[in-house]
Coordinates of C-alpha atoms in Angstrom, one line a residue:
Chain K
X1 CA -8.6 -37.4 -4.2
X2 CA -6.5 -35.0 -1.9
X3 CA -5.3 -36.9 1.4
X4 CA -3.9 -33.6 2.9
X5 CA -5.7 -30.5 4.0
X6 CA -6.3 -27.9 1.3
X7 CA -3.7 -25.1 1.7
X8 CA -5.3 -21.5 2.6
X9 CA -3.8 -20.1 -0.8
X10 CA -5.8 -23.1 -2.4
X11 CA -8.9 -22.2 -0.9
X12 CA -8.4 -18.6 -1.6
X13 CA -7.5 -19.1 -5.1
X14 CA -10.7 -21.7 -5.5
X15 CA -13.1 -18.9 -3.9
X16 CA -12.3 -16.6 -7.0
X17 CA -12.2 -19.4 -9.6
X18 CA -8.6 -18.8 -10.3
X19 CA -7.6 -22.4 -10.2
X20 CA -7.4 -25.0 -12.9
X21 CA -10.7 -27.5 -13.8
X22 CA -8.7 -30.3 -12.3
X23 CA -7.9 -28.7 -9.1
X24 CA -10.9 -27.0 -8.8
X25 CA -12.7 -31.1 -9.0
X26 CA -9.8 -32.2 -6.4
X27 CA -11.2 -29.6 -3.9
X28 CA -14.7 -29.4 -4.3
X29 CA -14.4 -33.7 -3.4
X30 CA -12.1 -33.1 -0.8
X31 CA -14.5 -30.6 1.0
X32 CA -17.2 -32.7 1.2
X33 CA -14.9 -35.3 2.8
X34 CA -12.9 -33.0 5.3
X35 CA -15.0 -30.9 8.0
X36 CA -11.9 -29.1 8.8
X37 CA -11.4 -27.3 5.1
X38 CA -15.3 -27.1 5.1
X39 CA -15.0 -24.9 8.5
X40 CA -12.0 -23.1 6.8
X41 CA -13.8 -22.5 3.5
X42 CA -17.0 -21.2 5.1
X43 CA -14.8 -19.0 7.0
X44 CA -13.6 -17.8 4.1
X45 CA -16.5 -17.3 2.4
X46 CA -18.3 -15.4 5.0
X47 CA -15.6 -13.4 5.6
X48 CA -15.1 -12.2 1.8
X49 CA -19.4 -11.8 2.6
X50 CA -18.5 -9.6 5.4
X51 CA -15.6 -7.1 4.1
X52 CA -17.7 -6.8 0.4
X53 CA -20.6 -5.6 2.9
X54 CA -18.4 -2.5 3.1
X55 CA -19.7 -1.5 -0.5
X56 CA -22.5 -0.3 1.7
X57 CA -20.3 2.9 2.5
X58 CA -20.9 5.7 0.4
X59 CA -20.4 9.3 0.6
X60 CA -23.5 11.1 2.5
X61 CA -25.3 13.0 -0.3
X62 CA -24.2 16.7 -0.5
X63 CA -24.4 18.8 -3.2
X64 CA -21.9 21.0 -2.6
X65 CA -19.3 18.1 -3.3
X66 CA -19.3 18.9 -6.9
X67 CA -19.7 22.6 -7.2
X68 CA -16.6 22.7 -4.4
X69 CA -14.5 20.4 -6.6
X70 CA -15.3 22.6 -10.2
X71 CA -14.5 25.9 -7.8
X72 CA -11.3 24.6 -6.7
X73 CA -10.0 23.9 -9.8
X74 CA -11.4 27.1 -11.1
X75 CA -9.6 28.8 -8.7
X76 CA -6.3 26.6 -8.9
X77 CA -6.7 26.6 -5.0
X78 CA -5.5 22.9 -4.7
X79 CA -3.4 22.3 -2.2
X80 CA -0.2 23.1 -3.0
X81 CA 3.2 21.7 -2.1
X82 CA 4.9 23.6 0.5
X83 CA 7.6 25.2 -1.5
X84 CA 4.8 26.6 -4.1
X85 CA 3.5 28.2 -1.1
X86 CA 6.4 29.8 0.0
X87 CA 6.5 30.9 -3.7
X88 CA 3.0 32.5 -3.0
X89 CA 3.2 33.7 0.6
X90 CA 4.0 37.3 -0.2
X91 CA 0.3 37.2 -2.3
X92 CA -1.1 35.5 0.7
X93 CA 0.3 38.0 2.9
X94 CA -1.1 41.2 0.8
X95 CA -4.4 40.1 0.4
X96 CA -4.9 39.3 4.5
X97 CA -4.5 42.6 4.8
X98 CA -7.5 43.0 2.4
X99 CA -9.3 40.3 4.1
X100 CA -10.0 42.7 7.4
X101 CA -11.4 39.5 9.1
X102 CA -14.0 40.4 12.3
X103 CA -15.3 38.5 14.2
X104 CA -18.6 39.4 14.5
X105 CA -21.2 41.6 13.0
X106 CA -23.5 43.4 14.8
X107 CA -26.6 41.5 13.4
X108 CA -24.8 38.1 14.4
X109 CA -24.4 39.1 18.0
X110 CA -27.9 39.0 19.0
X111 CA -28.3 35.3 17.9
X112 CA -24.9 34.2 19.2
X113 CA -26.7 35.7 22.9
X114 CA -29.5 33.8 22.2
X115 CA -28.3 30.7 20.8
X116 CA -26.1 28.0 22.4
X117 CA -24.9 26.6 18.9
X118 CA -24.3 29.0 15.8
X119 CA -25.9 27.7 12.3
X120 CA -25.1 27.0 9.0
X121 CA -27.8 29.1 7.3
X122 CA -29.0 32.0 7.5
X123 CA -28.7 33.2 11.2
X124 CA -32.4 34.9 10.8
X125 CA -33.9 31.6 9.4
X126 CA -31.5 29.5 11.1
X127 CA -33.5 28.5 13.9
X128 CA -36.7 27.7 11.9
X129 CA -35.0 25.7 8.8
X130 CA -33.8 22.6 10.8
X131 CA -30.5 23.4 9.9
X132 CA -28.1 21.8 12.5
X133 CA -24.5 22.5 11.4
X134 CA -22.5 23.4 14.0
X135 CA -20.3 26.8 13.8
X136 CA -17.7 28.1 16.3
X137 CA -17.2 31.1 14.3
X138 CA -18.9 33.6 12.6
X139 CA -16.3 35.9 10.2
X140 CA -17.0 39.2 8.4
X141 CA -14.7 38.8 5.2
X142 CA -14.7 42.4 3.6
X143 CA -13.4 40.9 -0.1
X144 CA -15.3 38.8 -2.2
X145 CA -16.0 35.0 -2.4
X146 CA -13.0 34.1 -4.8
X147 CA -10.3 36.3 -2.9
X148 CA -12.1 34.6 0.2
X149 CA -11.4 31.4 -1.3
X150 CA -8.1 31.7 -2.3
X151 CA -6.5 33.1 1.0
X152 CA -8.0 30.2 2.7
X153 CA -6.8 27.6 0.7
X154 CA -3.6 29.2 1.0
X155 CA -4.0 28.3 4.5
X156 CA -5.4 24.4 4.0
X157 CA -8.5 25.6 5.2
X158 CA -10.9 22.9 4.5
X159 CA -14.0 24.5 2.7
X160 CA -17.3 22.4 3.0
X161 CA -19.5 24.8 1.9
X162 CA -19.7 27.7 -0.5
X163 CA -22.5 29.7 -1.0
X164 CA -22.8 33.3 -3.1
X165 CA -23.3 34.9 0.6
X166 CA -20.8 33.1 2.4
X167 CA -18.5 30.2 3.2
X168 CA -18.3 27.2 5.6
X169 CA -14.9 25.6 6.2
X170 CA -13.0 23.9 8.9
X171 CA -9.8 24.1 9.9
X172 CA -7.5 23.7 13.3
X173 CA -6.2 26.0 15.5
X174 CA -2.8 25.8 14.4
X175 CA -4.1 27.4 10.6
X176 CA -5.8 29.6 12.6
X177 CA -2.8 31.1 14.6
X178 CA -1.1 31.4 11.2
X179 CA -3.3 33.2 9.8
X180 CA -3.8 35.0 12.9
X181 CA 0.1 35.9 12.5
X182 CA -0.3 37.2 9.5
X183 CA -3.0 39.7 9.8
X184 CA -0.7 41.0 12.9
X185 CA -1.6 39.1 16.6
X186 CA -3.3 41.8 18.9
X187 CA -4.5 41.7 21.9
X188 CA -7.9 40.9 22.8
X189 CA -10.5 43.5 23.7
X190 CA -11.4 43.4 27.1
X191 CA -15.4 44.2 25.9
X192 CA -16.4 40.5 25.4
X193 CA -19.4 38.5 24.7
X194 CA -19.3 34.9 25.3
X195 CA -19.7 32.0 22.9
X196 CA -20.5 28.4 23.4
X197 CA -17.3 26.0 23.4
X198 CA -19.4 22.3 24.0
X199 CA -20.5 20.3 26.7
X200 CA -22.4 23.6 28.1
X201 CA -19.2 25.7 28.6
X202 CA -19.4 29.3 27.6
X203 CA -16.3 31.7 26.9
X204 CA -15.4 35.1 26.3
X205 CA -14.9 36.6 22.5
X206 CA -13.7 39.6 21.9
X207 CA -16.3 42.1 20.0
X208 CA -14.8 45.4 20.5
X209 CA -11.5 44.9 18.7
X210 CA -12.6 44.2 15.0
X211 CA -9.1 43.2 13.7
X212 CA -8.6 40.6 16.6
X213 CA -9.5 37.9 14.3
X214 CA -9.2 34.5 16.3
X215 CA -8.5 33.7 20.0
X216 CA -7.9 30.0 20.3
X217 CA -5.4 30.1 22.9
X218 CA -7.3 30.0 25.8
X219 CA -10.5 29.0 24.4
X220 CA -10.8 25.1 23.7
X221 CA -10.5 24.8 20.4
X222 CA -6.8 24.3 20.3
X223 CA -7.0 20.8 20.2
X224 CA -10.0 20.0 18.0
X225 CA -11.5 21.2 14.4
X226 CA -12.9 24.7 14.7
X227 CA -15.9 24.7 11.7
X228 CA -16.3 28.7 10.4
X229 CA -18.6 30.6 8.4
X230 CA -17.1 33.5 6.0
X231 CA -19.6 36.0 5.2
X232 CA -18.3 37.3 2.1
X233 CA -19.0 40.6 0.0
Chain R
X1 CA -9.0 -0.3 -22.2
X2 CA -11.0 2.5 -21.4
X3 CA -14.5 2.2 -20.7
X4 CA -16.0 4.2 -23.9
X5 CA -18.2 6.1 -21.7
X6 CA -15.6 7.3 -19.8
X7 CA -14.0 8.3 -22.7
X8 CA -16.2 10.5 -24.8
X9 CA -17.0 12.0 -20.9
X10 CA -13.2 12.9 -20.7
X11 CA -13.1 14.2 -24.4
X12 CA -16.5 16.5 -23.4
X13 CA -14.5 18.1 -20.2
X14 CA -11.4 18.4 -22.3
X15 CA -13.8 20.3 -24.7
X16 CA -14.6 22.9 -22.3
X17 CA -17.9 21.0 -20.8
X18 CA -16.6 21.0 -17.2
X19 CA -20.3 20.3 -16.1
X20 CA -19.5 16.8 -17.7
X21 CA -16.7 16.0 -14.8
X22 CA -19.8 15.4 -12.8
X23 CA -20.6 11.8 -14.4
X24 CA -17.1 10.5 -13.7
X25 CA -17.5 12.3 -10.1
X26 CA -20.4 10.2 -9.5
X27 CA -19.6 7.1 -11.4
X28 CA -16.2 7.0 -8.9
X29 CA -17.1 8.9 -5.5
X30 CA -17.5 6.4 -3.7
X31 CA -14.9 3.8 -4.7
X32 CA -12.7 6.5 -4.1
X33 CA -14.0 7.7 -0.9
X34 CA -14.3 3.5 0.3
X35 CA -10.7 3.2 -0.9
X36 CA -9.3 6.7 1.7
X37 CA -11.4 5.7 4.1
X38 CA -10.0 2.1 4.7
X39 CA -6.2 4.3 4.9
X40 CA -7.7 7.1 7.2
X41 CA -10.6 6.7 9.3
X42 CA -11.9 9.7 10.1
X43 CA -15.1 10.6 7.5
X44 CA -14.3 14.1 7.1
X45 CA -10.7 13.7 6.7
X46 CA -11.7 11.1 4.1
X47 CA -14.4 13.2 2.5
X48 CA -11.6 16.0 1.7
X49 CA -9.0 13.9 0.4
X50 CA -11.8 12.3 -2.1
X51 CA -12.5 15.7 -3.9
X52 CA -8.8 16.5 -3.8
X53 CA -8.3 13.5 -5.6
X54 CA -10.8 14.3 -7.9
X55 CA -9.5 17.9 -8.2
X56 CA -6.7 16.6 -9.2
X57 CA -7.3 14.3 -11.5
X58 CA -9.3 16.9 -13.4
X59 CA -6.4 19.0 -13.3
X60 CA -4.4 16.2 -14.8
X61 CA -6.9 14.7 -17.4
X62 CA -5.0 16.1 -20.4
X63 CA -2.2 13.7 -19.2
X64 CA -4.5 10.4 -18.9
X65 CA -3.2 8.2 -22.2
X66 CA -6.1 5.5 -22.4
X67 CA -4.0 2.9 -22.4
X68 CA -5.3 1.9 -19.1
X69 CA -9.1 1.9 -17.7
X70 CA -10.1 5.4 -16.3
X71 CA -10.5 3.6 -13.4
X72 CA -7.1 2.3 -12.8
X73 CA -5.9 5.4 -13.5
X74 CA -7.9 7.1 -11.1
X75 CA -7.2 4.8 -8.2
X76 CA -3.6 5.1 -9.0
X77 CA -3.7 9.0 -8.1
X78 CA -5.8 8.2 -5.2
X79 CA -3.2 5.5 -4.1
X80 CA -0.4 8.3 -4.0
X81 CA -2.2 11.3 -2.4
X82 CA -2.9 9.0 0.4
X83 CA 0.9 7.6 0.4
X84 CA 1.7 11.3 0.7
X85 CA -0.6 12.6 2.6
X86 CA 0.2 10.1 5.1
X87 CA 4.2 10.9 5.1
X88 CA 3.5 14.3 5.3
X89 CA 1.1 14.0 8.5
X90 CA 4.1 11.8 9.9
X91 CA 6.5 14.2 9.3
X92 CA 4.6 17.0 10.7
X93 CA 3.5 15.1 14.0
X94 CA 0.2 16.7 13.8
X95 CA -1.7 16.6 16.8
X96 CA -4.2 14.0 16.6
X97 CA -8.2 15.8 16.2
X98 CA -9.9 15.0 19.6
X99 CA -13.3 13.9 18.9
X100 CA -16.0 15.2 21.0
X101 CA -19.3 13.5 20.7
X102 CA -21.5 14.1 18.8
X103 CA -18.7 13.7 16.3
X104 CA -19.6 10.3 15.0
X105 CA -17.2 8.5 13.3
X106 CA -19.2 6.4 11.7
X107 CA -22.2 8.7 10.0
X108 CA -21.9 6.5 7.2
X109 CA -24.5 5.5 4.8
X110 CA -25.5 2.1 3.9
X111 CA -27.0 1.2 0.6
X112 CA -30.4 -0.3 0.0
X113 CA -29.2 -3.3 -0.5
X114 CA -27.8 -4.1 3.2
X115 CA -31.5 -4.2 3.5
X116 CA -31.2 -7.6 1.6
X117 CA -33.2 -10.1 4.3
X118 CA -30.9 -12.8 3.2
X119 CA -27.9 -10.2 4.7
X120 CA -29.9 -8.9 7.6
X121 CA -27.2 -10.8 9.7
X122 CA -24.6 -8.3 9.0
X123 CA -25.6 -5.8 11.5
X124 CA -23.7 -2.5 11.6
X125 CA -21.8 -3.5 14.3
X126 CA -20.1 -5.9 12.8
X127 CA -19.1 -3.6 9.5
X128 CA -18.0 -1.3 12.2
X129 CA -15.7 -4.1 13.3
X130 CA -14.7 -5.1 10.4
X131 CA -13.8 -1.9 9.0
X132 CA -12.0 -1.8 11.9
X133 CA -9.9 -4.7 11.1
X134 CA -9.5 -4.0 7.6
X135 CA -8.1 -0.4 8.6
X136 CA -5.4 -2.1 10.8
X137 CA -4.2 -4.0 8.3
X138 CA -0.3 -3.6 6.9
X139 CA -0.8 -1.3 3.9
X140 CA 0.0 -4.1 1.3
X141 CA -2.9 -6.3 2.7
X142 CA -5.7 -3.7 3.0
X143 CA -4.8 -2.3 -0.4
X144 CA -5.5 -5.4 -2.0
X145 CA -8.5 -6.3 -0.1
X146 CA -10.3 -3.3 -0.4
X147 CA -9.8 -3.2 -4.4
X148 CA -10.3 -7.3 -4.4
X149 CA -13.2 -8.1 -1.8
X150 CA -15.3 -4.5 -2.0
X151 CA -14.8 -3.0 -5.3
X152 CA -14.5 -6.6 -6.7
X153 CA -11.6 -5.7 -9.4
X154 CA -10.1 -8.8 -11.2
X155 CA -6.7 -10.0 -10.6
X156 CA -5.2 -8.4 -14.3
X157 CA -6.7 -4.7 -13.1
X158 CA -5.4 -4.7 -9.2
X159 CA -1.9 -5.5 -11.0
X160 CA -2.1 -2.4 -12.4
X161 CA -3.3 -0.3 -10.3
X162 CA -0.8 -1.3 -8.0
X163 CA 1.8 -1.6 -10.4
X164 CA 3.0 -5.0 -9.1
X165 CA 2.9 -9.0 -10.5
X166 CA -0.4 -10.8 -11.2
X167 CA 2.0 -13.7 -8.8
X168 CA 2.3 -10.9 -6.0
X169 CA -1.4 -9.8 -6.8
X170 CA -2.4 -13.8 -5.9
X171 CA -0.1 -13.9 -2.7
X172 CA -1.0 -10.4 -1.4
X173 CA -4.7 -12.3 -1.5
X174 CA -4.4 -14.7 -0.2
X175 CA -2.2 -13.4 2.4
X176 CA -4.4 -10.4 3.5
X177 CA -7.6 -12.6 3.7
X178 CA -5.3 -15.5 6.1
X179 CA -4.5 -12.7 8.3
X180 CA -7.5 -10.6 8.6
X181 CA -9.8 -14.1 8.9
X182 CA -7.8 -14.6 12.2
X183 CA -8.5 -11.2 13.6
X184 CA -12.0 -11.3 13.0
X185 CA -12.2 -14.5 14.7
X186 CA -10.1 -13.3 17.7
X187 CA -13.0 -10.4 17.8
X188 CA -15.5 -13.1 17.6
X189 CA -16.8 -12.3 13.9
X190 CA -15.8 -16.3 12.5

């Protein structure tokens, strides 16, 4: 019988049956003997209990998760290291210009006044289909979903959503201010309608000047994730 | 070897049946998604870098030789897009994301079977904590454990995934379950 306590590595090793018959005898007898490797084994043993509860964890079911992962590699819009970008900022470059974000459309303004969050749905059914996704911006993409797709990629815009009308995707304000850069900075039109920033706080967006695609300066979002939906053509 | 299933799914995509990438999608999601979460806790962050995996490993099937499970395979790529992404971040400094909220961090779903009586014990608190624990683990340790303890690989298959010794595989163990025991006790788990 073993005098001395049973070293953790034994233990460990005996837990997953990875010992030999002899030992394994040696330390099942010596457990029922020593209330000290008992505690430690229990311990053990809950503990392995406790970390496989994690198996629990799975990803929320969305079924976007698929379609997203067959359109990215449709599109090749993986991300890319950074000197393949570079290779492919001159394409990124010519089709912002085709992009012509705005901020708003006319038909979104209405529920953005009325509304204190924006929604991931259709803004007109919005309110009655129980659909909560937050939005802190609304974009008026004047190509279509796959040029859409690309130039945001290009950026590391994170797309949750794609739909045939539009996209949702989330990115920081940093990407934003790059992108910002390269449709040409302006600045912001002094006609202004306000939006909702969080905890009740309102700002001021620019409406008048349709090229003046983000303002995150001044606004809130500079430090945190900024989710956005792309209406596309 | 290859799980056969996996197989004649693999030969279907390289075929030109993309739809057929949606089986191994949702045979590995979530061992994948488990595996980025325990490196970087923040769900969305973790959600991403899952379907970037699995965009590339699509992207790279034609390379896969069957000499090893899918599934080691598959975890390998995962276990270097996080290794980069994480250097990368570094390098860059990146601001870390303030949370407001009604962001949870843990909007996590639970399986049916946490609904075991026998397991009632295990409230969600505690995962919380010890997901917590696990998280802060050195890289080498959590590694291990998460493919070991959750995913329940044997010894021979963690060896090569992680491309190390079935000795260093044993000690690794051994070592990660010593150390994170003692912080769950110190938080009152034990």
């Amino acid at each position: 019988m073993m005098r001395m306590h049973v070293p953790f590595r034994k233990l460990s090793a005996y837990v997953d049956g990875i010992i030999s018959a002899e030992e394994k005898v040696e330390i099942k007898e010596h457990l029922n003997h020593c209330k000290s490797c008992e505690k430690q084994y229990d311990d053990l043993k809950k503990m392995i209990g406790l970390v496989s509860s994690l198996k629990g964890i799975e990803i929320k079911k969305d079924d976007t998760f698929f379609p997203e992962i067959i359109a990215k590699v449709k599109t090749g819009s993986r991300k890319k290291n950074f000197r393949k970008v570079a290779n492919i900022s001159a394409v990124a470059a010519s089709i912002a210009v085709v992009f012509g974000v705005i901020f708003l459309s006319p038909d979104s303004v209405d529920h953005i006044k009325n509304s204190s969050v924006f929604y991931a749905g259709d803004e007109k059914a919005g309110k009655n289909s129980g659909i909560t996704e937050r939005l802190d911006r609304i974009i008026i993409s004047s190509t279509g979903r796959e040029d859409t797709l690309r130039l945001l990629r290009m950026h590391d815009v994170k797309v949750k959503k794609i739909s045939d009308s539009h996209i949702i995707a989330e990115t920081d304000a940093a990407t934003l201010r790059r992108l910002q850069q390269q449709l040409g900075e302006r600045q912001p039109a002094k006609n202004t309608l306000t939006k909702n920033v969080g905890s009740g706080q309102r700002t001021a967006i620019p409406m008048n000047d349709i090229s003046f695609p983000f303002s995150l300066i001044n606004d809130g979002l500079s430090e945190r994730k900024v989710r956005i939906r792309v209406q596309v053509r | 070897m290859s799980d056969i299933s996996d197989i004649e799914t693999i030969d279907r995509v390289l075929s030109g049946n993309q739809n057929a990438y949606e089986i191994l999608v949702k045979k590995y999601q979530d061992r994948i998604f488990r595996y980025v979460y325990s490196r970087i806790p923040d769900y969305d962050e973790a959600l991403d870098i899952t379907q970037e995996i699995f965009v590339l490993t699509m992207e790279s099937l034609h390379t896969f030789r069957r000499e090893s499970k899918f599934s080691t395979w598959l975890y390998s790529i995962a276990i270097n897009y996080c290794k980069n992404f994480k250097r990368k971040k570094r390098r860059y400094r990146e601001v870390p994301i303030q949370r407001t909220g009604s962001d949870s961090e843990y909007e996590l779903q639970l399986t049916d079977a946490r609904q075991d009586p026998e397991r009632d014990v295990i409230d969600r608190d505690s995962l919380r904590i010890v997901m917590e624990e696990l998280q802060k683990l050195p890289e080498d340790y959590r590694d291990i454990l998460v493919l070991r303890d959750i995913e329940g690989e044997s010894y021979s298959d963690i060896a090569d995934i992680l491309s190390i010794s079935l000795s260093n595989v044993k000690v690794r163990i051994h070592r990660g379950r010593e150390l994170l025991k003692s912080r769950l006790q110190h938080r009152g788990l034990l």
